[in-house]
mmCIF file of N, CA and C in Angstrom:
data_model
loop_
_atom_site.group_PDB
_atom_site.id
_atom_site.type_symbol
_atom_site.label_atom_id
_atom_site.label_comp_id
_atom_site.label_asym_id
_atom_site.label_seq_id
_atom_site.Cartn_x
_atom_site.Cartn_y
_atom_site.Cartn_z
ATOM 1 N N CYS A 9 -29.686 18.495 -10.992
ATOM 2 C CA CYS A 9 -28.460 18.493 -10.192
ATOM 3 C C CYS A 9 -28.447 17.292 -9.236
ATOM 4 N N GLN A 10 -29.597 17.039 -8.613
ATOM 5 C CA GLN A 10 -29.674 15.918 -7.676
ATOM 6 C C GLN A 10 -29.545 14.582 -8.410
ATOM 7 N N SER A 11 -30.130 14.490 -9.603
ATOM 8 C CA SER A 11 -30.049 13.245 -10.366
ATOM 9 C C SER A 11 -28.615 12.992 -10.837
ATOM 10 N N GLU A 12 -27.879 14.065 -11.154
ATOM 11 C CA GLU A 12 -26.471 13.920 -11.548
ATOM 12 C C GLU A 12 -25.640 13.406 -10.382
ATOM 13 N N LEU A 13 -25.921 13.941 -9.203
ATOM 14 C CA LEU A 13 -25.204 13.515 -8.002
ATOM 15 C C LEU A 13 -25.495 12.045 -7.712
ATOM 16 N N LEU A 14 -26.764 11.687 -7.846
ATOM 17 C CA LEU A 14 -27.171 10.299 -7.614
ATOM 18 C C LEU A 14 -26.490 9.361 -8.608
ATOM 19 N N GLU A 15 -26.446 9.767 -9.867
ATOM 20 C CA GLU A 15 -25.807 8.956 -10.902
ATOM 21 C C GLU A 15 -24.312 8.795 -10.625
ATOM 22 N N MET A 16 -23.677 9.889 -10.203
ATOM 23 C CA MET A 16 -22.250 9.838 -9.894
ATOM 24 C C MET A 16 -21.986 8.879 -8.722
ATOM 25 N N MET A 17 -22.861 8.940 -7.713
ATOM 26 C CA MET A 17 -22.704 8.051 -6.558
ATOM 27 C C MET A 17 -22.893 6.591 -6.964
ATOM 28 N N GLU A 18 -23.846 6.338 -7.859
ATOM 29 C CA GLU A 18 -24.075 4.972 -8.337
ATOM 30 C C GLU A 18 -22.867 4.457 -9.109
ATOM 31 N N GLN A 19 -22.269 5.319 -9.920
ATOM 32 C CA GLN A 19 -21.076 4.923 -10.679
ATOM 33 C C GLN A 19 -19.921 4.594 -9.740
ATOM 34 N N LYS A 20 -19.761 5.428 -8.700
ATOM 35 C CA LYS A 20 -18.691 5.169 -7.729
ATOM 36 C C LYS A 20 -18.936 3.860 -6.992
ATOM 37 N N GLN A 21 -20.201 3.597 -6.666
ATOM 38 C CA GLN A 21 -20.537 2.354 -5.968
ATOM 39 C C GLN A 21 -20.246 1.146 -6.859
ATOM 40 N N LYS A 22 -20.624 1.236 -8.136
ATOM 41 C CA LYS A 22 -20.363 0.135 -9.066
ATOM 42 C C LYS A 22 -18.865 -0.105 -9.220
ATOM 43 N N ALA A 23 -18.092 0.975 -9.283
ATOM 44 C CA ALA A 23 -16.638 0.842 -9.406
ATOM 45 C C ALA A 23 -16.066 0.171 -8.160
ATOM 46 N N ALA A 24 -16.571 0.567 -6.991
ATOM 47 C CA ALA A 24 -16.105 -0.033 -5.738
ATOM 48 C C ALA A 24 -16.474 -1.515 -5.680
ATOM 49 N N GLU A 25 -17.670 -1.855 -6.155
ATOM 50 C CA GLU A 25 -18.102 -3.257 -6.175
ATOM 51 C C GLU A 25 -17.224 -4.087 -7.104
ATOM 52 N N LYS A 26 -16.893 -3.528 -8.270
ATOM 53 C CA LYS A 26 -16.025 -4.245 -9.214
ATOM 54 C C LYS A 26 -14.654 -4.484 -8.600
ATOM 55 N N LEU A 27 -14.131 -3.464 -7.936
ATOM 56 C CA LEU A 27 -12.830 -3.587 -7.287
ATOM 57 C C LEU A 27 -12.878 -4.670 -6.210
ATOM 58 N N ALA A 28 -13.937 -4.638 -5.402
ATOM 59 C CA ALA A 28 -14.090 -5.629 -4.337
ATOM 60 C C ALA A 28 -14.184 -7.040 -4.917
ATOM 61 N N GLU A 29 -14.942 -7.194 -6.001
ATOM 62 C CA GLU A 29 -15.069 -8.512 -6.632
ATOM 63 C C GLU A 29 -13.716 -9.007 -7.137
ATOM 64 N N GLY A 30 -12.937 -8.101 -7.708
ATOM 65 C CA GLY A 30 -11.602 -8.462 -8.181
ATOM 66 C C GLY A 30 -10.710 -8.910 -7.042
ATOM 67 N N LEU A 31 -10.779 -8.179 -5.926
ATOM 68 C CA LEU A 31 -9.970 -8.537 -4.760
ATOM 69 C C LEU A 31 -10.406 -9.878 -4.181
ATOM 70 N N ILE A 32 -11.705 -10.115 -4.159
ATOM 71 C CA ILE A 32 -12.224 -11.394 -3.654
ATOM 72 C C ILE A 32 -11.713 -12.549 -4.509
ATOM 73 N N LYS A 33 -11.765 -12.381 -5.831
ATOM 74 C CA LYS A 33 -11.268 -13.435 -6.727
ATOM 75 C C LYS A 33 -9.782 -13.684 -6.489
ATOM 76 N N GLU A 34 -9.029 -12.588 -6.315
ATOM 77 C CA GLU A 34 -7.594 -12.704 -6.060
ATOM 78 C C GLU A 34 -7.336 -13.483 -4.769
ATOM 79 N N LEU A 35 -8.091 -13.153 -3.727
ATOM 80 C CA LEU A 35 -7.928 -13.843 -2.445
ATOM 81 C C LEU A 35 -8.332 -15.308 -2.544
ATOM 82 N N GLU A 36 -9.391 -15.589 -3.298
ATOM 83 C CA GLU A 36 -9.811 -16.983 -3.471
ATOM 84 C C GLU A 36 -8.725 -17.799 -4.165
ATOM 85 N N LEU A 37 -8.078 -17.203 -5.164
ATOM 86 C CA LEU A 37 -6.975 -17.894 -5.844
ATOM 87 C C LEU A 37 -5.814 -18.128 -4.879
ATOM 88 N N GLU A 38 -5.534 -17.118 -4.057
ATOM 89 C CA GLU A 38 -4.441 -17.247 -3.094
ATOM 90 C C GLU A 38 -4.751 -18.336 -2.067
ATOM 91 N N ILE A 39 -6.003 -18.387 -1.617
ATOM 92 C CA ILE A 39 -6.420 -19.421 -0.664
ATOM 93 C C ILE A 39 -6.259 -20.807 -1.280
ATOM 94 N N THR A 40 -6.669 -20.952 -2.538
ATOM 95 C CA THR A 40 -6.542 -22.230 -3.240
ATOM 96 C C THR A 40 -5.076 -22.647 -3.314
ATOM 97 N N GLU A 41 -4.206 -21.706 -3.651
ATOM 98 C CA GLU A 41 -2.769 -21.991 -3.749
ATOM 99 C C GLU A 41 -2.199 -22.383 -2.388
ATOM 100 N N LEU A 42 -2.602 -21.683 -1.333
ATOM 101 C CA LEU A 42 -2.110 -22.001 0.009
ATOM 102 C C LEU A 42 -2.589 -23.377 0.461
ATOM 103 N N LYS A 43 -3.828 -23.720 0.127
ATOM 104 C CA LYS A 43 -4.343 -25.055 0.477
ATOM 105 C C LYS A 43 -3.552 -26.134 -0.255
ATOM 106 N N ARG A 44 -3.212 -25.867 -1.525
ATOM 107 C CA ARG A 44 -2.439 -26.825 -2.315
ATOM 108 C C ARG A 44 -1.057 -27.021 -1.686
ATOM 109 N N ARG A 45 -0.435 -25.910 -1.288
ATOM 110 C CA ARG A 45 0.887 -25.999 -0.648
ATOM 111 C C ARG A 45 0.802 -26.744 0.673
ATOM 112 N N ASP A 46 -0.273 -26.491 1.434
ATOM 113 C CA ASP A 46 -0.451 -27.149 2.719
ATOM 114 C C ASP A 46 -0.560 -28.658 2.526
ATOM 115 N N THR A 47 -1.303 -29.067 1.503
ATOM 116 C CA THR A 47 -1.454 -30.491 1.201
ATOM 117 C C THR A 47 -0.101 -31.106 0.862
ATOM 118 N N LYS A 48 0.694 -30.389 0.048
ATOM 119 C CA LYS A 48 2.022 -30.894 -0.314
ATOM 120 C C LYS A 48 2.907 -31.025 0.922
ATOM 121 N N LEU A 49 2.847 -30.037 1.805
ATOM 122 C CA LEU A 49 3.654 -30.091 3.022
ATOM 123 C C LEU A 49 3.218 -31.240 3.919
ATOM 124 N N GLU A 50 1.906 -31.468 3.998
ATOM 125 C CA GLU A 50 1.394 -32.594 4.786
ATOM 126 C C GLU A 50 1.949 -33.912 4.237
ATOM 127 N N GLN A 51 1.901 -34.055 2.914
ATOM 128 C CA GLN A 51 2.411 -35.275 2.284
ATOM 129 C C GLN A 51 3.905 -35.421 2.553
ATOM 130 N N PHE A 52 4.636 -34.324 2.464
ATOM 131 C CA PHE A 52 6.074 -34.341 2.701
ATOM 132 C C PHE A 52 6.369 -34.750 4.141
ATOM 133 N N THR A 53 5.591 -34.209 5.082
ATOM 134 C CA THR A 53 5.778 -34.538 6.495
ATOM 135 C C THR A 53 5.569 -36.026 6.723
ATOM 136 N N HIS A 54 4.524 -36.584 6.123
ATOM 137 C CA HIS A 54 4.269 -38.019 6.284
ATOM 138 C C HIS A 54 5.399 -38.838 5.655
ATOM 139 N N THR A 55 5.903 -38.387 4.522
ATOM 140 C CA THR A 55 7.018 -39.069 3.865
ATOM 141 C C THR A 55 8.243 -39.045 4.769
ATOM 142 N N GLU A 56 8.516 -37.883 5.363
ATOM 143 C CA GLU A 56 9.651 -37.759 6.284
ATOM 144 C C GLU A 56 9.478 -38.697 7.475
ATOM 145 N N ASP A 57 8.251 -38.784 8.024
ATOM 146 C CA ASP A 57 7.983 -39.673 9.155
ATOM 147 C C ASP A 57 8.293 -41.119 8.778
ATOM 148 N N HIS A 58 7.872 -41.534 7.591
ATOM 149 C CA HIS A 58 8.120 -42.906 7.136
ATOM 150 C C HIS A 58 9.615 -43.157 6.956
ATOM 151 N N LEU A 59 10.332 -42.170 6.440
ATOM 152 C CA LEU A 59 11.775 -42.326 6.268
ATOM 153 C C LEU A 59 12.468 -42.512 7.612
ATOM 154 N N HIS A 60 12.047 -41.736 8.604
ATOM 155 C CA HIS A 60 12.646 -41.872 9.931
ATOM 156 C C HIS A 60 12.342 -43.246 10.530
ATOM 157 N N LEU A 61 11.122 -43.724 10.319
ATOM 158 C CA LEU A 61 10.762 -45.048 10.828
ATOM 159 C C LEU A 61 11.626 -46.126 10.178
ATOM 160 N N LEU A 62 11.846 -46.002 8.870
ATOM 161 C CA LEU A 62 12.660 -46.979 8.158
ATOM 162 C C LEU A 62 14.117 -46.918 8.615
ATOM 163 N N GLN A 63 14.612 -45.710 8.860
ATOM 164 C CA GLN A 63 16.008 -45.556 9.276
ATOM 165 C C GLN A 63 16.226 -46.089 10.687
ATOM 166 N N ASP A 64 15.198 -45.952 11.536
ATOM 167 C CA ASP A 64 15.318 -46.413 12.916
ATOM 168 C C ASP A 64 15.227 -47.930 13.023
ATOM 169 N N SER A 65 14.689 -48.582 12.005
ATOM 170 C CA SER A 65 14.492 -50.039 12.056
ATOM 171 C C SER A 65 15.793 -50.790 11.942
#
């Protein structure tokens, strides 16, 4: 009975670990996408700054 309980707890722990790993991968992908967007926005901001400088000249 105790070994069955232990086995059940181990299975639940493994399932929780798999779920956590999946969530971590999902978050890592989201972080990568947000960094990519941030880089694009930075480039856009610099482009806008240059356009304003050219227009003011």
